[in-house]
Tab-separated table of C-alpha atoms and ligand atoms in Angstrom:
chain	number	residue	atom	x	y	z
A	771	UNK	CA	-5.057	-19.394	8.401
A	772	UNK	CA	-1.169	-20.055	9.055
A	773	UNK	CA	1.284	-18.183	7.330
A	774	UNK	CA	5.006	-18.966	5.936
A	775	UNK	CA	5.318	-15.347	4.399
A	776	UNK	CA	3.541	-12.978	6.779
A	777	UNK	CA	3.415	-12.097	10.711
A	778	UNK	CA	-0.032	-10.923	11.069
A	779	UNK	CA	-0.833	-9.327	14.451
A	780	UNK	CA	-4.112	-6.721	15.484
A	781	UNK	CA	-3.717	-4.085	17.868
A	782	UNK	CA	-5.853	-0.787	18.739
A	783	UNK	CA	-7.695	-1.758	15.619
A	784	UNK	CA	-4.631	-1.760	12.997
A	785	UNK	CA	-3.045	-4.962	11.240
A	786	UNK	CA	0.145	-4.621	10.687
A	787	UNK	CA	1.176	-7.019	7.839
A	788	UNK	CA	5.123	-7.939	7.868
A	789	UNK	CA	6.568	-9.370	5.101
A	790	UNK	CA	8.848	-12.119	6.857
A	791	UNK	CA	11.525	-13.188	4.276
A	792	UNK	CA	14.526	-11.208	5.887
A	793	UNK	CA	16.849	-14.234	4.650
A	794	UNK	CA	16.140	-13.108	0.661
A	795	UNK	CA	15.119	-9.632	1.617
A	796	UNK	CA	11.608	-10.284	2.061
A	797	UNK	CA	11.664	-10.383	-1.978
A	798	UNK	CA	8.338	-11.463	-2.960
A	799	UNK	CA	8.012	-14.982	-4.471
A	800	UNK	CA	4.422	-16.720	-5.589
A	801	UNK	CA	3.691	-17.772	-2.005
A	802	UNK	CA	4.427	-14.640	-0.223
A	803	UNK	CA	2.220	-12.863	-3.098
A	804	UNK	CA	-0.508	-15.713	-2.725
A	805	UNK	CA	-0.704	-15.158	1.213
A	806	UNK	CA	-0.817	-11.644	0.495
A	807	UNK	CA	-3.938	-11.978	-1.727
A	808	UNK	CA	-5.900	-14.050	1.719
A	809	UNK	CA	-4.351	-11.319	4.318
A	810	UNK	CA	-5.613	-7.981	2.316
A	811	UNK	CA	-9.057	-9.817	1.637
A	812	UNK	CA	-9.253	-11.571	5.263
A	813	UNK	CA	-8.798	-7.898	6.640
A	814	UNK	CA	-11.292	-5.994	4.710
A	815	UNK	CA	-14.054	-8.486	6.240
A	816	UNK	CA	-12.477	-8.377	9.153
A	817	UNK	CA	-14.640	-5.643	11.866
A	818	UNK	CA	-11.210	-5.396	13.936
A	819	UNK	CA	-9.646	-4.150	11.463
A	820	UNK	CA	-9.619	-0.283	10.435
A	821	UNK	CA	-6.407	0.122	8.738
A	822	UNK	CA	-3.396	-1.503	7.682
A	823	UNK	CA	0.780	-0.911	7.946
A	824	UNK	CA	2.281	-2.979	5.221
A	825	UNK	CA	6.040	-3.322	6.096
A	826	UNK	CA	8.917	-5.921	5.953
A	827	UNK	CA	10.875	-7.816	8.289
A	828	UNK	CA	14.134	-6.512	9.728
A	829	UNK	CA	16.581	-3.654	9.528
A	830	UNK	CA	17.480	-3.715	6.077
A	831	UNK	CA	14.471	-3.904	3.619
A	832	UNK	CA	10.830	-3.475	2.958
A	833	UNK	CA	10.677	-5.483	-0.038
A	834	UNK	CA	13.570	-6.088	-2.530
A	835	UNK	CA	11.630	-6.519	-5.361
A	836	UNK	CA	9.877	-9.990	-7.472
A	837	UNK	CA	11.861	-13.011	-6.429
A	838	UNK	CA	14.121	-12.877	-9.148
A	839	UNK	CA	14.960	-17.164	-8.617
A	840	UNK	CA	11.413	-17.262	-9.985
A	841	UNK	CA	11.976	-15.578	-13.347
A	842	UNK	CA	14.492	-17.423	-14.646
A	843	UNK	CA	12.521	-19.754	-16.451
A	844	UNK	CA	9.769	-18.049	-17.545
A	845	UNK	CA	8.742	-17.485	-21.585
A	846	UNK	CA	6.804	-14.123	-22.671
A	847	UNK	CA	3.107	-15.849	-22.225
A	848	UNK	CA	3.916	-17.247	-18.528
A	849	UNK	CA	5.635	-13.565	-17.628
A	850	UNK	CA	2.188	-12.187	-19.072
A	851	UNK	CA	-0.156	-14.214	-16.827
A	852	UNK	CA	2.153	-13.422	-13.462
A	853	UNK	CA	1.823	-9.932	-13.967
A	854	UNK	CA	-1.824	-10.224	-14.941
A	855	UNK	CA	-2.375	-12.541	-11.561
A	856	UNK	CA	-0.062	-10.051	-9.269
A	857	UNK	CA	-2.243	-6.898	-10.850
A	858	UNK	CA	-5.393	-8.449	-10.142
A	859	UNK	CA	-4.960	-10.526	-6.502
A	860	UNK	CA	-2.586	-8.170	-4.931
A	861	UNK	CA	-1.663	-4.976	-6.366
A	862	UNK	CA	-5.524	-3.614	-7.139
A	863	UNK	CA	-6.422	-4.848	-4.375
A	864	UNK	CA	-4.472	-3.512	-2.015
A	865	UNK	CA	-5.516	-0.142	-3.496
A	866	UNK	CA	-9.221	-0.778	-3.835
A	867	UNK	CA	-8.842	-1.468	-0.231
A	868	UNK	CA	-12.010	0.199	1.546
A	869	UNK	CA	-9.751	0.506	4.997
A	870	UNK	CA	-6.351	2.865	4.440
A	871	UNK	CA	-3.810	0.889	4.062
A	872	UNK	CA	0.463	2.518	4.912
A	873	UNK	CA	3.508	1.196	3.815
A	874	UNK	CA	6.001	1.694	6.459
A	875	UNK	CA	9.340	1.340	4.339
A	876	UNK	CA	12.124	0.177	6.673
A	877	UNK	CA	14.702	0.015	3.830
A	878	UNK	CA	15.202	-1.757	0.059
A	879	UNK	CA	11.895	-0.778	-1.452
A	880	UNK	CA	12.642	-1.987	-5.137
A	881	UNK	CA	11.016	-2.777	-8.278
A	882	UNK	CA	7.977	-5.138	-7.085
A	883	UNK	CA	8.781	-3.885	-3.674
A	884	UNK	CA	8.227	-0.306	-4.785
A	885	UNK	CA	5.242	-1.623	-6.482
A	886	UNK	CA	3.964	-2.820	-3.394
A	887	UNK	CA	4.742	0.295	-1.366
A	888	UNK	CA	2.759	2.664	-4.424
A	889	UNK	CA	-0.300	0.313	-4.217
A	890	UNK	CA	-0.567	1.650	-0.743
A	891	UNK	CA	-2.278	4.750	-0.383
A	892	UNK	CA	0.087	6.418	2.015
A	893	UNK	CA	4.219	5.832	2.298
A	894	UNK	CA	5.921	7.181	4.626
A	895	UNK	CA	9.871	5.708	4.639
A	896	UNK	CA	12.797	5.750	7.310
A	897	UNK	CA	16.073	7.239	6.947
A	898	UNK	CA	17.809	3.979	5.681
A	899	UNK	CA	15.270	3.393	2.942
A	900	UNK	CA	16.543	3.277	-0.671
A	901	UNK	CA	13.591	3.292	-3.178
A	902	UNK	CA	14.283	2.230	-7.178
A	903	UNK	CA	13.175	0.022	-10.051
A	904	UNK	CA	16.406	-1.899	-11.529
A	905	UNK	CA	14.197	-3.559	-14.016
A	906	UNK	CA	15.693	-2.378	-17.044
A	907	UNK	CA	19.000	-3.591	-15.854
A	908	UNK	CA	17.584	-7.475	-15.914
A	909	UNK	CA	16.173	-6.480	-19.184
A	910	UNK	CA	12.489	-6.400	-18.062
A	911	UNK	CA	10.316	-3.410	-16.818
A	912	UNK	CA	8.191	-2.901	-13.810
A	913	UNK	CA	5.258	-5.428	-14.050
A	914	UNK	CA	3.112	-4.929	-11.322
A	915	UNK	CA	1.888	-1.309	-12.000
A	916	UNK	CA	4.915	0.614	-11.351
A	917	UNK	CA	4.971	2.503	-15.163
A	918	UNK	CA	1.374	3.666	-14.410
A	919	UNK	CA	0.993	4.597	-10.376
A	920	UNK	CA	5.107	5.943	-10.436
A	921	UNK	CA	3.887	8.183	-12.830
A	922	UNK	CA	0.532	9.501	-11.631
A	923	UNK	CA	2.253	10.359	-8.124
A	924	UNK	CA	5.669	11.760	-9.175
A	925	UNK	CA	4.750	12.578	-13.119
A	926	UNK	CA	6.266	11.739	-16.441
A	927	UNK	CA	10.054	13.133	-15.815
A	928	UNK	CA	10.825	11.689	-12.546
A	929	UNK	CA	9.336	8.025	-13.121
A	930	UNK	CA	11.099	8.274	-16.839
A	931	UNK	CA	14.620	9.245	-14.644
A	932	UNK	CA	13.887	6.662	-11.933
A	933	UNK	CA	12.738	3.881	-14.280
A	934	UNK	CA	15.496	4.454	-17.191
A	935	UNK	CA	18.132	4.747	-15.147
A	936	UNK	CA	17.291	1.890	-12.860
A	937	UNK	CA	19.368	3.571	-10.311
A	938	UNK	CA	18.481	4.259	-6.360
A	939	UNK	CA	17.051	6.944	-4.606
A	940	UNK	CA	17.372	7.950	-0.757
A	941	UNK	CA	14.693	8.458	1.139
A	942	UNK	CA	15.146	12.270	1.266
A	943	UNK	CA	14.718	12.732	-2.740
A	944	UNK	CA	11.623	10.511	-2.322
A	945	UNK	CA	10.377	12.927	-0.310
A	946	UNK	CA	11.322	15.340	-2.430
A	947	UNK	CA	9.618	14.658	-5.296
A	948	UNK	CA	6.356	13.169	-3.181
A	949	UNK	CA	6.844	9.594	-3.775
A	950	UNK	CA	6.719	9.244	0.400
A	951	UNK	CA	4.607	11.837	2.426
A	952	UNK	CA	7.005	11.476	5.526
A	953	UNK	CA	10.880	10.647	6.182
A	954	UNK	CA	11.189	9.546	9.837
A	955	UNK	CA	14.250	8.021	11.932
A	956	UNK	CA	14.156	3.908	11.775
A	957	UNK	CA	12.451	3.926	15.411
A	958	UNK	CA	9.617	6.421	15.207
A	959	UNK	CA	8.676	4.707	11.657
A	960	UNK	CA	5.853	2.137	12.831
A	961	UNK	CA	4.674	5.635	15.832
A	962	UNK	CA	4.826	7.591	12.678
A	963	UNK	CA	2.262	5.653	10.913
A	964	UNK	CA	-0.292	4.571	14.133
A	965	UNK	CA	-0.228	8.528	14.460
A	966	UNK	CA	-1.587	9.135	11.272
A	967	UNK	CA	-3.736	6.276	11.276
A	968	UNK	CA	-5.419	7.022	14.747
A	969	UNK	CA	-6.429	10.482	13.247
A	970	UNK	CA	-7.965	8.596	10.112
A	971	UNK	CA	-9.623	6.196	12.486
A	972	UNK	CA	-11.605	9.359	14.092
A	973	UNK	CA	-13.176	9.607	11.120
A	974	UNK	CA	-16.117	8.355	9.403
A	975	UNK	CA	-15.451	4.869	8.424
A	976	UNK	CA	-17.708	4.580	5.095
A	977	UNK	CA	-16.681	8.553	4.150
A	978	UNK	CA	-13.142	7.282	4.090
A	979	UNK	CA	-13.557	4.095	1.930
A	980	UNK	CA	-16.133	6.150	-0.149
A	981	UNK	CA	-12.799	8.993	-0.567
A	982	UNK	CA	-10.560	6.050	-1.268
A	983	UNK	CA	-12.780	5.217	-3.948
A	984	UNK	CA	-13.269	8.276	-5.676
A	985	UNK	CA	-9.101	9.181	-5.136
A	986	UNK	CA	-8.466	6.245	-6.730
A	987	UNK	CA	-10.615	6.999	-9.677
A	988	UNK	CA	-8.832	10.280	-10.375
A	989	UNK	CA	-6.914	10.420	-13.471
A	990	UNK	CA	-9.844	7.684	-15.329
A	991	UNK	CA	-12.669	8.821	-17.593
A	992	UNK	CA	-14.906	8.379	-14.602
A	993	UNK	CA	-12.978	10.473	-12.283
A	994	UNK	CA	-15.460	13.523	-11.621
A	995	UNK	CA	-18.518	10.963	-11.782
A	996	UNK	CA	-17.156	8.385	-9.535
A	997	UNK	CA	-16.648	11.457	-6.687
A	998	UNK	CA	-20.388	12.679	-7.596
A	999	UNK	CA	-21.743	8.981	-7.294
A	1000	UNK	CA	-19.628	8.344	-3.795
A	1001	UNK	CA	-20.889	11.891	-2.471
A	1002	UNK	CA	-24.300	11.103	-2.662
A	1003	UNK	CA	-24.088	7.726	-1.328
A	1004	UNK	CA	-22.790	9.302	1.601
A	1005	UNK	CA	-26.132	10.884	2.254
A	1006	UNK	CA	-27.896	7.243	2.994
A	1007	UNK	CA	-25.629	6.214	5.673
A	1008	UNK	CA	-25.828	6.804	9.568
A	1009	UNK	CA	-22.704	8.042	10.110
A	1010	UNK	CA	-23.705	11.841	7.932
A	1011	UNK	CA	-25.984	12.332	10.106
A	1012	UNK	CA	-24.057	11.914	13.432
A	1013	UNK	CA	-21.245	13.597	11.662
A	1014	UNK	CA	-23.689	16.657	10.966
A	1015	UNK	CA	-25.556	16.868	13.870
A	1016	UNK	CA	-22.192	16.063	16.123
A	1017	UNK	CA	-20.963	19.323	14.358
A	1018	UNK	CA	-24.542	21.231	14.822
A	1019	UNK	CA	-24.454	20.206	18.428
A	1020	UNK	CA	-20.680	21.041	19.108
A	1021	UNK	CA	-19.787	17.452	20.233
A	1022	UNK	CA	-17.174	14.792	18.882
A	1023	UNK	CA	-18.874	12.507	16.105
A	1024	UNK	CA	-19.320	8.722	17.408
A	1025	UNK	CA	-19.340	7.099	13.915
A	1026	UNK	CA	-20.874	3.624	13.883
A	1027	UNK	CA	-19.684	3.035	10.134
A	1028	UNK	CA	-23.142	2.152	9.001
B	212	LIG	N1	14.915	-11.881	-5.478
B	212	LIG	C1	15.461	-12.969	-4.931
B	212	LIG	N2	16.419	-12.920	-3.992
B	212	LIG	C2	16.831	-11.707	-3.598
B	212	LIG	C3	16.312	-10.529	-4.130
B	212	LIG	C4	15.301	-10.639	-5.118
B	212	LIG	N3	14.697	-9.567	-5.657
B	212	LIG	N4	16.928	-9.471	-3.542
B	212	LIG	C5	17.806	-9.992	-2.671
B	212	LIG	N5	17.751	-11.335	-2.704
B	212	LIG	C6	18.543	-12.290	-1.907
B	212	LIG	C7	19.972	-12.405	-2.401
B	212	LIG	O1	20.038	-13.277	-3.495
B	212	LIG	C8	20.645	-12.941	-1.165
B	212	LIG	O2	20.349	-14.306	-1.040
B	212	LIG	P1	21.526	-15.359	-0.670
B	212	LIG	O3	22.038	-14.899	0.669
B	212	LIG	O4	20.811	-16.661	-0.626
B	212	LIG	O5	22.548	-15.222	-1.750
B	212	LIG	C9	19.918	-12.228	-0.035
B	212	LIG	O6	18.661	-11.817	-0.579
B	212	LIG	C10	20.636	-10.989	0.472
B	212	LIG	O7	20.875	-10.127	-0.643
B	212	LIG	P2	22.332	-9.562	-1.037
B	212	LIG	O8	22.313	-9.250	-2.485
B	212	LIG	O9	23.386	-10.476	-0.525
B	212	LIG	O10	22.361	-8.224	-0.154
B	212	LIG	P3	23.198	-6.898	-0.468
B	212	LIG	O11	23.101	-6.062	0.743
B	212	LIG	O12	24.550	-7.235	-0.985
B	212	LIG	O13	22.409	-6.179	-1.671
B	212	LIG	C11	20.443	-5.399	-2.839
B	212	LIG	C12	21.111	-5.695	-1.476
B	212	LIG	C13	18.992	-5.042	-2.563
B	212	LIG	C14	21.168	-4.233	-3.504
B	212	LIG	C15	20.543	-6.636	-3.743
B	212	LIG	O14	20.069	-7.766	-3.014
B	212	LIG	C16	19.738	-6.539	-5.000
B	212	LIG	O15	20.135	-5.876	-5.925
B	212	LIG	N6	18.594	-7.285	-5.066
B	212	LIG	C17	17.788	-7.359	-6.252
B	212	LIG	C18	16.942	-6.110	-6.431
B	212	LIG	C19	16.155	-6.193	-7.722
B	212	LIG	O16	16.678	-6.229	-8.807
B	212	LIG	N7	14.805	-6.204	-7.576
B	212	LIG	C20	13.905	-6.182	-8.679
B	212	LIG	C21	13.515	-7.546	-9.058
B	212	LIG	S1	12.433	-7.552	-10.444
């Protein structure tokens, strides 16, 4: 499929997804979010693709947030269904991706932008980046699940600071209070992330999704039983045993992902 929104490219089994607005920012409006939707389902039926690096066009920003042109005209029932629609195509699904997906933040990563970048499972941010949510100061609030995963990764005080105050962080503070894992100089951001990806590649393909899984069930009711369900599953695929016999027989594991 073509796309307006997106550069798509493969290499060494990755897909690196860029967000190609640079003119507005890469700020996400309903097409970008649309294309989105196809490239994060495309790729997880994809068998070239392992893993993912989400990031955004240019020097200056990963994503600066919804496309705020867009809002303008919206009444409380439309604003309802677009957050609905971006929770469901994009935002959950980027998470409930079975392949690990990075956000390489390159710079602005605000309000839907940070959304974006939290629906990730790993961030890691360059120097330049400057991470917020100035929601409150258009008189909204973060609609794409920014209240909830803010919060589960950083906890109650920071996301109340952050989101209240609508204000900026740098990347350093991010890192300080975990909202990226790693803060990395503007050119060894994209080496930063194949490096970490390449050792998650190593691994066993359906033990990974099966972790994302239960990781992303931590927090919910079904937490504990969602990590005992995914464990034993484990147990019925090819790769345990070449994992367990590759350690038995003091050899590398050759994981087939079946
Ligand atoms: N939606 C739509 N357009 C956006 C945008 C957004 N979220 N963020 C930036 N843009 C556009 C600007 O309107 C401008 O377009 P123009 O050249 O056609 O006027 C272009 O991107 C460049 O942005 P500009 O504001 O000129 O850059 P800057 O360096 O002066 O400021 C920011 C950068 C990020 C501080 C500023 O663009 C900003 O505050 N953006 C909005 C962030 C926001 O509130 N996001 C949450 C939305 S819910």
């Amino acid at each position: 499929m073509e796309y307006a929104n997106l550069i798509l490219e493969i290499k060494n089994r990755v897909l690196y997804i860029t967000i190609n607005r640079e003119h507005k920012l890469n700020a996400l409006n309903k097409a970008t979010l649309a294309e989105l939707h196809t490239a994060f389902t495309n790729a997880y039926h994809d068998n070239r693709v392992s893993a993912i690096i989400l990031t955004g066009a240019g020097q200056k920003s990963f994503v600066a947030g919804a496309d705020i042109s867009e809002l303008v005209t919206l009444d409380a029932e439309q604003a309802t269904d677009l957050s609905r629609e971006g929770h469901t195509k994009v935002f959950d699904v980027i998470e409930q991706s079975p392949k690990p997906v990075i956000a390489a933040i390159n710079g602005f990563a605000l309000g839907g932008g940070l959304e974006l970048a939290l629906a990730c499972h790993i961030r890691i941010a360059s120097q330049t980046a400057k991470l917020g949510f100035p929601e409150v100061s258009l008189g909204i609030i973060p609609g794409y699940g920014g209240t909830q995963r803010l919060t589960q990764l950083v906890g109650k005080g920071r996301s109340f600071e952050m989101i209240l105050s609508a204000g900026m962080i740098s990347a350093q503070e991010a890192l300080t209070i975990g909202l990226v894992n790693y803060v990395v100089s503007p050119e060894q951001l994209i080496a930063t992330c194949e490096e970490l990806l390449s050792k998650i590649m190593l691994q066993a393909p359906l033990a990974v999704a099966a972790a994302i899984r239960a990781i992303n069930a931590s927090g919910s009711e079904t937490g504990f039983q969602t990590e005992i369900a995914e464990f034993g599953n484990c147990f019925d695929t090819d790769d345990v045993k070449e994992g367990i016999h590759a350690f038995l027989e003091k050899r590398p594991a050759k994981f087939s992902g079946k």
